[in-house]
Amino acid sequence: MTLANDTFETVAELVRQRPERSRIFEELGIDFCCHGHVPLDRACVLNGLDLVDVCRRLEEAEAAVTGAERDWTSASLTELTEHIVELHHRYLRRELPRLAGLIDRVLDAHGEHHPELRNVREVFAGLQCELLSHMLKEEQVLFPMIRQLERTPADERGNLRFHCGTIGNPIAMMEHEHDTAGKALQQLDRLTHHYQPPDDACPTYRALLSGLEQVQSDLHLHIHKENNILFPAAAALEPRA
Ligand SMILES: [Fe+2]
Ligand SMILES: [Fe+2]
């Protein structure tokens, strides 16, 4: 991370190059997935952050990198789609119903003193429903198209015919749905005061907020891998009409 060169890179590109940077952007509230096409210096201005301080934190994160996230820009698209399904989709299918159950219990116990929990339940239910249908569309329509494009020799890709026309159509639809999910996450973040438990929160309430915060972090990374790595690479495989 060099202050002179990297501050003009977009936030999405910085995470694409070094995935561990996502953790710092997450902590600072810098959106690197749906609105990641903003240079770092501009993102700092928009979020009221000091650029020098942000660069220092990014450098520290890089020095302490554990290697838990591999560089997906050098993987095949087939591998990346499999990774997304096995890690991120599986996580959401397990975690969303668990959190929906926790919200019901916390609302029962704390709804009287925390009426905003009703809005949390409503927003979360909408997000859960949309994400489950969104993941099915990726797994049954878009990801198979991407794998088919990748395994077809370049000079034969022009002969491929998809029922939805160009691959840009389902990609645009998925990106639109990512934006919708991003807005729901912002609402949850606001309604829960950045997932901070109130003084009277019981352990279940705290577990709920911690779980919601993890869903937000995971979804940001998940959407980043799709919007900023997988989709542009897939669109580039399709021959131009
Ligand atoms: Fe996905
Ligand atoms: Fe997606």
PDB file of C-alpha atoms and ligand atoms in Angstrom:
ATOM      1  CA  MET A   1       0.000   0.000   0.000  1.00  0.00           C
ATOM      2  CA  THR A   2       1.662   3.228  -1.079  1.00  0.00           C
ATOM      3  CA  LEU A   3       0.036   6.522  -0.335  1.00  0.00           C
ATOM      4  CA  ALA A   4       1.142   8.069  -3.625  1.00  0.00           C
ATOM      5  CA  ASN A   5      -0.037   5.332  -6.000  1.00  0.00           C
ATOM      6  CA  ASP A   6      -2.952   3.563  -4.367  1.00  0.00           C
ATOM      7  CA  THR A   7      -5.104   6.449  -3.214  1.00  0.00           C
ATOM      8  CA  PHE A   8      -6.386   6.948  -6.769  1.00  0.00           C
ATOM      9  CA  GLU A   9      -7.345   3.274  -7.131  1.00  0.00           C
ATOM     10  CA  THR A  10     -10.993   2.453  -6.562  1.00  0.00           C
ATOM     11  CA  VAL A  11     -11.912   0.821  -3.286  1.00  0.00           C
ATOM     12  CA  ALA A  12     -13.204  -2.245  -5.187  1.00  0.00           C
ATOM     13  CA  GLU A  13      -9.889  -2.610  -7.020  1.00  0.00           C
ATOM     14  CA  LEU A  14      -7.915  -2.335  -3.776  1.00  0.00           C
ATOM     15  CA  VAL A  15      -9.937  -5.229  -2.303  1.00  0.00           C
ATOM     16  CA  ARG A  16      -9.665  -7.177  -5.549  1.00  0.00           C
ATOM     17  CA  GLN A  17      -5.854  -6.940  -5.269  1.00  0.00           C
ATOM     18  CA  ARG A  18      -5.691  -7.727  -1.530  1.00  0.00           C
ATOM     19  CA  PRO A  19      -8.894  -9.280  -0.043  1.00  0.00           C
ATOM     20  CA  GLU A  20      -7.685  -8.680   3.532  1.00  0.00           C
ATOM     21  CA  ARG A  21      -8.278  -4.959   2.982  1.00  0.00           C
ATOM     22  CA  SER A  22     -12.020  -5.678   3.118  1.00  0.00           C
ATOM     23  CA  ARG A  23     -11.842  -6.103   6.897  1.00  0.00           C
ATOM     24  CA  ILE A  24     -10.517  -2.563   7.367  1.00  0.00           C
ATOM     25  CA  PHE A  25     -13.056  -1.060   4.956  1.00  0.00           C
ATOM     26  CA  GLU A  26     -15.752  -2.991   6.814  1.00  0.00           C
ATOM     27  CA  GLU A  27     -14.627  -1.522  10.142  1.00  0.00           C
ATOM     28  CA  LEU A  28     -14.493   1.986   8.690  1.00  0.00           C
ATOM     29  CA  GLY A  29     -17.897   1.745   6.994  1.00  0.00           C
ATOM     30  CA  ILE A  30     -16.424   2.154   3.475  1.00  0.00           C
ATOM     31  CA  ASP A  31     -18.628   0.351   0.924  1.00  0.00           C
ATOM     32  CA  PHE A  32     -16.332  -1.785  -1.280  1.00  0.00           C
ATOM     33  CA  CYS A  33     -18.973  -3.972  -2.945  1.00  0.00           C
ATOM     34  CA  CYS A  34     -22.059  -2.276  -4.435  1.00  0.00           C
ATOM     35  CA  HIS A  35     -20.523   1.223  -4.455  1.00  0.00           C
ATOM     36  CA  GLY A  36     -16.862   0.257  -4.643  1.00  0.00           C
ATOM     37  CA  HIS A  37     -16.116   2.151  -7.865  1.00  0.00           C
ATOM     38  CA  VAL A  38     -14.930   5.213  -5.973  1.00  0.00           C
ATOM     39  CA  PRO A  39     -11.229   6.141  -5.575  1.00  0.00           C
ATOM     40  CA  LEU A  40      -9.907   5.676  -2.043  1.00  0.00           C
ATOM     41  CA  ASP A  41      -9.228   9.394  -1.521  1.00  0.00           C
ATOM     42  CA  ARG A  42     -12.831  10.200  -2.511  1.00  0.00           C
ATOM     43  CA  ALA A  43     -14.232   7.409  -0.315  1.00  0.00           C
ATOM     44  CA  CYS A  44     -12.367   8.934   2.645  1.00  0.00           C
ATOM     45  CA  VAL A  45     -13.887  12.365   1.962  1.00  0.00           C
ATOM     46  CA  LEU A  46     -17.385  10.857   1.627  1.00  0.00           C
ATOM     47  CA  ASN A  47     -17.014   9.023   4.959  1.00  0.00           C
ATOM     48  CA  GLY A  48     -15.295  11.856   6.850  1.00  0.00           C
ATOM     49  CA  LEU A  49     -12.086   9.817   7.262  1.00  0.00           C
ATOM     50  CA  ASP A  50      -8.457  10.867   7.267  1.00  0.00           C
ATOM     51  CA  LEU A  51      -6.713   9.398   4.193  1.00  0.00           C
ATOM     52  CA  VAL A  52      -3.297   9.080   5.848  1.00  0.00           C
ATOM     53  CA  ASP A  53      -4.839   7.285   8.810  1.00  0.00           C
ATOM     54  CA  VAL A  54      -6.779   4.910   6.528  1.00  0.00           C
ATOM     55  CA  CYS A  55      -3.622   4.074   4.536  1.00  0.00           C
ATOM     56  CA  ARG A  56      -1.764   3.338   7.758  1.00  0.00           C
ATOM     57  CA  ARG A  57      -4.491   0.927   8.867  1.00  0.00           C
ATOM     58  CA  LEU A  58      -4.450  -0.783   5.479  1.00  0.00           C
ATOM     59  CA  GLU A  59      -0.679  -1.218   5.713  1.00  0.00           C
ATOM     60  CA  GLU A  60      -1.020  -2.763   9.176  1.00  0.00           C
ATOM     61  CA  ALA A  61      -3.704  -5.159   7.903  1.00  0.00           C
ATOM     62  CA  GLU A  62      -1.459  -6.243   5.046  1.00  0.00           C
ATOM     63  CA  ALA A  63       1.451  -6.830   7.402  1.00  0.00           C
ATOM     64  CA  ALA A  64      -0.743  -9.032   9.593  1.00  0.00           C
ATOM     65  CA  VAL A  65      -2.392 -10.957   6.759  1.00  0.00           C
ATOM     66  CA  THR A  66      -3.160 -14.541   7.624  1.00  0.00           C
ATOM     67  CA  GLY A  67      -3.678 -15.763   4.097  1.00  0.00           C
ATOM     68  CA  ALA A  68      -7.197 -16.963   4.933  1.00  0.00           C
ATOM     69  CA  GLU A  69      -8.563 -15.469   1.700  1.00  0.00           C
ATOM     70  CA  ARG A  70      -6.892 -16.530  -1.518  1.00  0.00           C
ATOM     71  CA  ASP A  71      -6.464 -14.279  -4.535  1.00  0.00           C
ATOM     72  CA  TRP A  72      -9.605 -15.065  -6.551  1.00  0.00           C
ATOM     73  CA  THR A  73      -8.528 -12.959  -9.513  1.00  0.00           C
ATOM     74  CA  SER A  74      -6.175 -15.755 -10.599  1.00  0.00           C
ATOM     75  CA  ALA A  75      -8.685 -18.610 -10.108  1.00  0.00           C
ATOM     76  CA  SER A  76     -10.862 -20.049 -12.867  1.00  0.00           C
ATOM     77  CA  LEU A  77     -14.423 -18.717 -12.933  1.00  0.00           C
ATOM     78  CA  THR A  78     -15.714 -22.252 -12.384  1.00  0.00           C
ATOM     79  CA  GLU A  79     -13.645 -22.497  -9.199  1.00  0.00           C
ATOM     80  CA  LEU A  80     -14.857 -19.098  -8.046  1.00  0.00           C
ATOM     81  CA  THR A  81     -18.540 -19.981  -8.590  1.00  0.00           C
ATOM     82  CA  GLU A  82     -18.032 -23.227  -6.640  1.00  0.00           C
ATOM     83  CA  HIS A  83     -16.309 -21.347  -3.826  1.00  0.00           C
ATOM     84  CA  ILE A  84     -19.151 -18.787  -3.624  1.00  0.00           C
ATOM     85  CA  VAL A  85     -21.800 -21.502  -3.437  1.00  0.00           C
ATOM     86  CA  GLU A  86     -19.914 -23.686  -0.969  1.00  0.00           C
ATOM     87  CA  LEU A  87     -18.861 -20.891   1.360  1.00  0.00           C
ATOM     88  CA  HIS A  88     -21.178 -17.895   1.081  1.00  0.00           C
ATOM     89  CA  HIS A  89     -24.445 -19.451  -0.125  1.00  0.00           C
ATOM     90  CA  ARG A  90     -24.178 -22.363   2.295  1.00  0.00           C
ATOM     91  CA  TYR A  91     -23.445 -19.935   5.142  1.00  0.00           C
ATOM     92  CA  LEU A  92     -26.539 -17.833   4.332  1.00  0.00           C
ATOM     93  CA  ARG A  93     -28.813 -20.883   4.039  1.00  0.00           C
ATOM     94  CA  ARG A  94     -27.683 -21.992   7.486  1.00  0.00           C
ATOM     95  CA  GLU A  95     -27.535 -18.587   9.169  1.00  0.00           C
ATOM     96  CA  LEU A  96     -30.621 -16.749   7.869  1.00  0.00           C
ATOM     97  CA  PRO A  97     -33.210 -19.173   9.395  1.00  0.00           C
ATOM     98  CA  ARG A  98     -31.243 -19.272  12.675  1.00  0.00           C
ATOM     99  CA  LEU A  99     -31.277 -15.470  12.920  1.00  0.00           C
ATOM    100  CA  ALA A 100     -34.976 -15.293  11.959  1.00  0.00           C
ATOM    101  CA  GLY A 101     -35.694 -17.563  14.958  1.00  0.00           C
ATOM    102  CA  LEU A 102     -33.541 -15.387  17.232  1.00  0.00           C
ATOM    103  CA  ILE A 103     -35.339 -12.217  16.094  1.00  0.00           C
ATOM    104  CA  ASP A 104     -38.702 -13.730  17.063  1.00  0.00           C
ATOM    105  CA  ARG A 105     -37.426 -14.652  20.525  1.00  0.00           C
ATOM    106  CA  VAL A 106     -35.765 -11.270  21.121  1.00  0.00           C
ATOM    107  CA  LEU A 107     -38.857  -9.420  19.890  1.00  0.00           C
ATOM    108  CA  ASP A 108     -41.024 -11.397  22.313  1.00  0.00           C
ATOM    109  CA  ALA A 109     -38.759 -10.571  25.245  1.00  0.00           C
ATOM    110  CA  HIS A 110     -37.682  -7.006  24.395  1.00  0.00           C
ATOM    111  CA  GLY A 111     -40.253  -5.667  21.909  1.00  0.00           C
ATOM    112  CA  GLU A 112     -41.957  -3.525  24.499  1.00  0.00           C
ATOM    113  CA  HIS A 113     -38.826  -1.537  25.340  1.00  0.00           C
ATOM    114  CA  HIS A 114     -37.274  -1.770  21.870  1.00  0.00           C
ATOM    115  CA  PRO A 115     -40.093  -1.270  19.341  1.00  0.00           C
ATOM    116  CA  GLU A 116     -37.484  -0.832  16.553  1.00  0.00           C
ATOM    117  CA  LEU A 117     -37.086  -4.639  16.689  1.00  0.00           C
ATOM    118  CA  ARG A 118     -40.335  -4.917  14.719  1.00  0.00           C
ATOM    119  CA  ASN A 119     -38.691  -3.018  11.865  1.00  0.00           C
ATOM    120  CA  VAL A 120     -35.594  -5.205  12.214  1.00  0.00           C
ATOM    121  CA  ARG A 121     -37.796  -8.288  11.791  1.00  0.00           C
ATOM    122  CA  GLU A 122     -39.594  -6.807   8.782  1.00  0.00           C
ATOM    123  CA  VAL A 123     -36.407  -5.716   6.986  1.00  0.00           C
ATOM    124  CA  PHE A 124     -34.652  -9.005   7.797  1.00  0.00           C
ATOM    125  CA  ALA A 125     -37.603 -11.088   6.544  1.00  0.00           C
ATOM    126  CA  GLY A 126     -37.525  -9.195   3.222  1.00  0.00           C
ATOM    127  CA  LEU A 127     -33.753  -9.658   2.944  1.00  0.00           C
ATOM    128  CA  GLN A 128     -33.999 -13.381   3.755  1.00  0.00           C
ATOM    129  CA  CYS A 129     -36.705 -13.972   1.169  1.00  0.00           C
ATOM    130  CA  GLU A 130     -34.859 -12.047  -1.542  1.00  0.00           C
ATOM    131  CA  LEU A 131     -31.495 -13.666  -0.841  1.00  0.00           C
ATOM    132  CA  LEU A 132     -32.897 -17.201  -0.988  1.00  0.00           C
ATOM    133  CA  SER A 133     -34.458 -16.537  -4.383  1.00  0.00           C
ATOM    134  CA  HIS A 134     -31.356 -14.622  -5.551  1.00  0.00           C
ATOM    135  CA  MET A 135     -29.004 -17.514  -4.718  1.00  0.00           C
ATOM    136  CA  LEU A 136     -31.237 -19.971  -6.584  1.00  0.00           C
ATOM    137  CA  LYS A 137     -31.116 -17.759  -9.687  1.00  0.00           C
ATOM    138  CA  GLU A 138     -27.327 -17.625  -9.494  1.00  0.00           C
ATOM    139  CA  GLU A 139     -26.983 -21.369  -8.962  1.00  0.00           C
ATOM    140  CA  GLN A 140     -29.554 -22.453 -11.539  1.00  0.00           C
ATOM    141  CA  VAL A 141     -29.138 -19.822 -14.265  1.00  0.00           C
ATOM    142  CA  LEU A 142     -26.143 -17.488 -14.136  1.00  0.00           C
ATOM    143  CA  PHE A 143     -23.369 -19.686 -12.704  1.00  0.00           C
ATOM    144  CA  PRO A 144     -24.080 -22.571 -15.145  1.00  0.00           C
ATOM    145  CA  MET A 145     -23.928 -20.027 -18.007  1.00  0.00           C
ATOM    146  CA  ILE A 146     -20.566 -18.775 -16.751  1.00  0.00           C
ATOM    147  CA  ARG A 147     -19.172 -22.315 -16.478  1.00  0.00           C
ATOM    148  CA  GLN A 148     -20.434 -23.173 -19.951  1.00  0.00           C
ATOM    149  CA  LEU A 149     -18.825 -20.037 -21.408  1.00  0.00           C
ATOM    150  CA  GLU A 150     -15.533 -20.842 -19.697  1.00  0.00           C
ATOM    151  CA  ARG A 151     -15.316 -24.456 -20.898  1.00  0.00           C
ATOM    152  CA  THR A 152     -16.245 -23.561 -24.492  1.00  0.00           C
ATOM    153  CA  PRO A 153     -13.212 -22.794 -26.707  1.00  0.00           C
ATOM    154  CA  ALA A 154     -12.943 -19.060 -27.408  1.00  0.00           C
ATOM    155  CA  ASP A 155     -13.579 -19.422 -31.149  1.00  0.00           C
ATOM    156  CA  GLU A 156     -16.797 -21.398 -30.503  1.00  0.00           C
ATOM    157  CA  ARG A 157     -18.360 -19.098 -27.904  1.00  0.00           C
ATOM    158  CA  GLY A 158     -20.110 -17.115 -30.638  1.00  0.00           C
ATOM    159  CA  ASN A 159     -22.231 -20.227 -31.342  1.00  0.00           C
ATOM    160  CA  LEU A 160     -23.572 -20.424 -27.775  1.00  0.00           C
ATOM    161  CA  ARG A 161     -27.224 -19.430 -27.433  1.00  0.00           C
ATOM    162  CA  PHE A 162     -28.619 -18.598 -23.993  1.00  0.00           C
ATOM    163  CA  HIS A 163     -32.364 -18.386 -23.411  1.00  0.00           C
ATOM    164  CA  CYS A 164     -31.927 -14.997 -21.710  1.00  0.00           C
ATOM    165  CA  GLY A 165     -29.868 -13.550 -24.589  1.00  0.00           C
ATOM    166  CA  THR A 166     -26.542 -12.066 -23.555  1.00  0.00           C
ATOM    167  CA  ILE A 167     -25.003 -12.943 -20.194  1.00  0.00           C
ATOM    168  CA  GLY A 168     -25.130  -9.216 -19.429  1.00  0.00           C
ATOM    169  CA  ASN A 169     -28.885  -9.563 -18.780  1.00  0.00           C
ATOM    170  CA  PRO A 170     -28.767 -11.910 -15.756  1.00  0.00           C
ATOM    171  CA  ILE A 171     -25.634 -10.108 -14.518  1.00  0.00           C
ATOM    172  CA  ALA A 172     -27.484  -6.773 -14.527  1.00  0.00           C
ATOM    173  CA  MET A 173     -30.387  -8.396 -12.679  1.00  0.00           C
ATOM    174  CA  MET A 174     -28.082  -9.887 -10.025  1.00  0.00           C
ATOM    175  CA  GLU A 175     -26.290  -6.550  -9.565  1.00  0.00           C
ATOM    176  CA  HIS A 176     -29.626  -4.828  -9.098  1.00  0.00           C
ATOM    177  CA  GLU A 177     -30.586  -7.407  -6.453  1.00  0.00           C
ATOM    178  CA  HIS A 178     -27.216  -6.862  -4.737  1.00  0.00           C
ATOM    179  CA  ASP A 179     -28.059  -3.154  -4.495  1.00  0.00           C
ATOM    180  CA  THR A 180     -31.407  -4.020  -2.913  1.00  0.00           C
ATOM    181  CA  ALA A 181     -29.694  -6.314  -0.377  1.00  0.00           C
ATOM    182  CA  GLY A 182     -27.122  -3.572   0.328  1.00  0.00           C
ATOM    183  CA  LYS A 183     -29.928  -1.126   1.138  1.00  0.00           C
ATOM    184  CA  ALA A 184     -31.553  -3.644   3.520  1.00  0.00           C
ATOM    185  CA  LEU A 185     -28.201  -4.088   5.291  1.00  0.00           C
ATOM    186  CA  GLN A 186     -27.878  -0.318   5.672  1.00  0.00           C
ATOM    187  CA  GLN A 187     -31.352  -0.218   7.213  1.00  0.00           C
ATOM    188  CA  LEU A 188     -30.464  -3.018   9.663  1.00  0.00           C
ATOM    189  CA  ASP A 189     -27.210  -1.243  10.527  1.00  0.00           C
ATOM    190  CA  ARG A 190     -29.103   1.974  11.251  1.00  0.00           C
ATOM    191  CA  LEU A 191     -31.966   0.319  13.179  1.00  0.00           C
ATOM    192  CA  THR A 192     -29.521  -1.527  15.468  1.00  0.00           C
ATOM    193  CA  HIS A 193     -27.155   1.467  15.950  1.00  0.00           C
ATOM    194  CA  HIS A 194     -24.334  -0.371  14.167  1.00  0.00           C
ATOM    195  CA  TYR A 195     -25.236  -3.636  15.926  1.00  0.00           C
ATOM    196  CA  GLN A 196     -24.434  -2.216  19.360  1.00  0.00           C
ATOM    197  CA  PRO A 197     -26.389  -4.050  22.089  1.00  0.00           C
ATOM    198  CA  PRO A 198     -28.395  -1.778  24.413  1.00  0.00           C
ATOM    199  CA  ASP A 199     -27.576  -1.881  28.140  1.00  0.00           C
ATOM    200  CA  ASP A 200     -30.536  -4.154  28.908  1.00  0.00           C
ATOM    201  CA  ALA A 201     -29.726  -6.700  26.161  1.00  0.00           C
ATOM    202  CA  CYS A 202     -29.794 -10.357  27.221  1.00  0.00           C
ATOM    203  CA  PRO A 203     -27.310 -12.882  25.765  1.00  0.00           C
ATOM    204  CA  THR A 204     -29.792 -13.865  23.017  1.00  0.00           C
ATOM    205  CA  TYR A 205     -30.176 -10.217  21.985  1.00  0.00           C
ATOM    206  CA  ARG A 206     -26.381  -9.875  21.872  1.00  0.00           C
ATOM    207  CA  ALA A 207     -26.062 -13.095  19.861  1.00  0.00           C
ATOM    208  CA  LEU A 208     -28.638 -11.789  17.397  1.00  0.00           C
ATOM    209  CA  LEU A 209     -26.784  -8.493  16.854  1.00  0.00           C
ATOM    210  CA  SER A 210     -23.455 -10.248  16.507  1.00  0.00           C
ATOM    211  CA  GLY A 211     -24.988 -12.678  13.985  1.00  0.00           C
ATOM    212  CA  LEU A 212     -26.531  -9.840  11.977  1.00  0.00           C
ATOM    213  CA  GLU A 213     -23.205  -8.009  11.892  1.00  0.00           C
ATOM    214  CA  GLN A 214     -21.475 -11.151  10.614  1.00  0.00           C
ATOM    215  CA  VAL A 215     -24.097 -11.539   7.883  1.00  0.00           C
ATOM    216  CA  GLN A 216     -23.374  -7.972   6.834  1.00  0.00           C
ATOM    217  CA  SER A 217     -19.589  -8.569   6.676  1.00  0.00           C
ATOM    218  CA  ASP A 218     -19.964 -11.860   4.845  1.00  0.00           C
ATOM    219  CA  LEU A 219     -22.449 -10.443   2.371  1.00  0.00           C
ATOM    220  CA  HIS A 220     -20.170  -7.506   1.582  1.00  0.00           C
ATOM    221  CA  LEU A 221     -17.324  -9.896   0.742  1.00  0.00           C
ATOM    222  CA  HIS A 222     -19.671 -12.228  -1.161  1.00  0.00           C
ATOM    223  CA  ILE A 223     -21.087  -9.392  -3.292  1.00  0.00           C
ATOM    224  CA  HIS A 224     -17.589  -8.007  -3.866  1.00  0.00           C
ATOM    225  CA  LYS A 225     -16.436 -11.362  -5.297  1.00  0.00           C
ATOM    226  CA  GLU A 226     -19.430 -11.423  -7.640  1.00  0.00           C
ATOM    227  CA  ASN A 227     -19.689  -7.758  -8.690  1.00  0.00           C
ATOM    228  CA  ASN A 228     -15.994  -6.946  -8.917  1.00  0.00           C
ATOM    229  CA  ILE A 229     -14.318 -10.234  -9.916  1.00  0.00           C
ATOM    230  CA  LEU A 230     -16.732 -12.869 -11.278  1.00  0.00           C
ATOM    231  CA  PHE A 231     -19.198 -10.790 -13.310  1.00  0.00           C
ATOM    232  CA  PRO A 232     -16.693  -8.561 -15.189  1.00  0.00           C
ATOM    233  CA  ALA A 233     -14.561 -11.626 -16.048  1.00  0.00           C
ATOM    234  CA  ALA A 234     -17.644 -13.561 -17.228  1.00  0.00           C
ATOM    235  CA  ALA A 235     -18.863 -10.642 -19.375  1.00  0.00           C
ATOM    236  CA  ALA A 236     -15.394 -10.417 -20.949  1.00  0.00           C
ATOM    237  CA  LEU A 237     -15.602 -14.100 -22.076  1.00  0.00           C
ATOM    238  CA  GLU A 238     -18.688 -13.483 -24.198  1.00  0.00           C
ATOM    239  CA  PRO A 239     -17.885 -12.420 -27.754  1.00  0.00           C
ATOM    240  CA  ARG A 240     -19.189  -8.977 -28.641  1.00  0.00           C
ATOM    241  CA  ALA A 241     -22.160  -8.985 -31.020  1.00  0.00           C
TER     242      ALA A 241
HETATM  243 FE    FE B   1     -24.067 -15.188  -4.567  1.00  0.00          FE
HETATM  244 FE    FE B   2     -25.242 -12.476  -5.735  1.00  0.00          FE
END
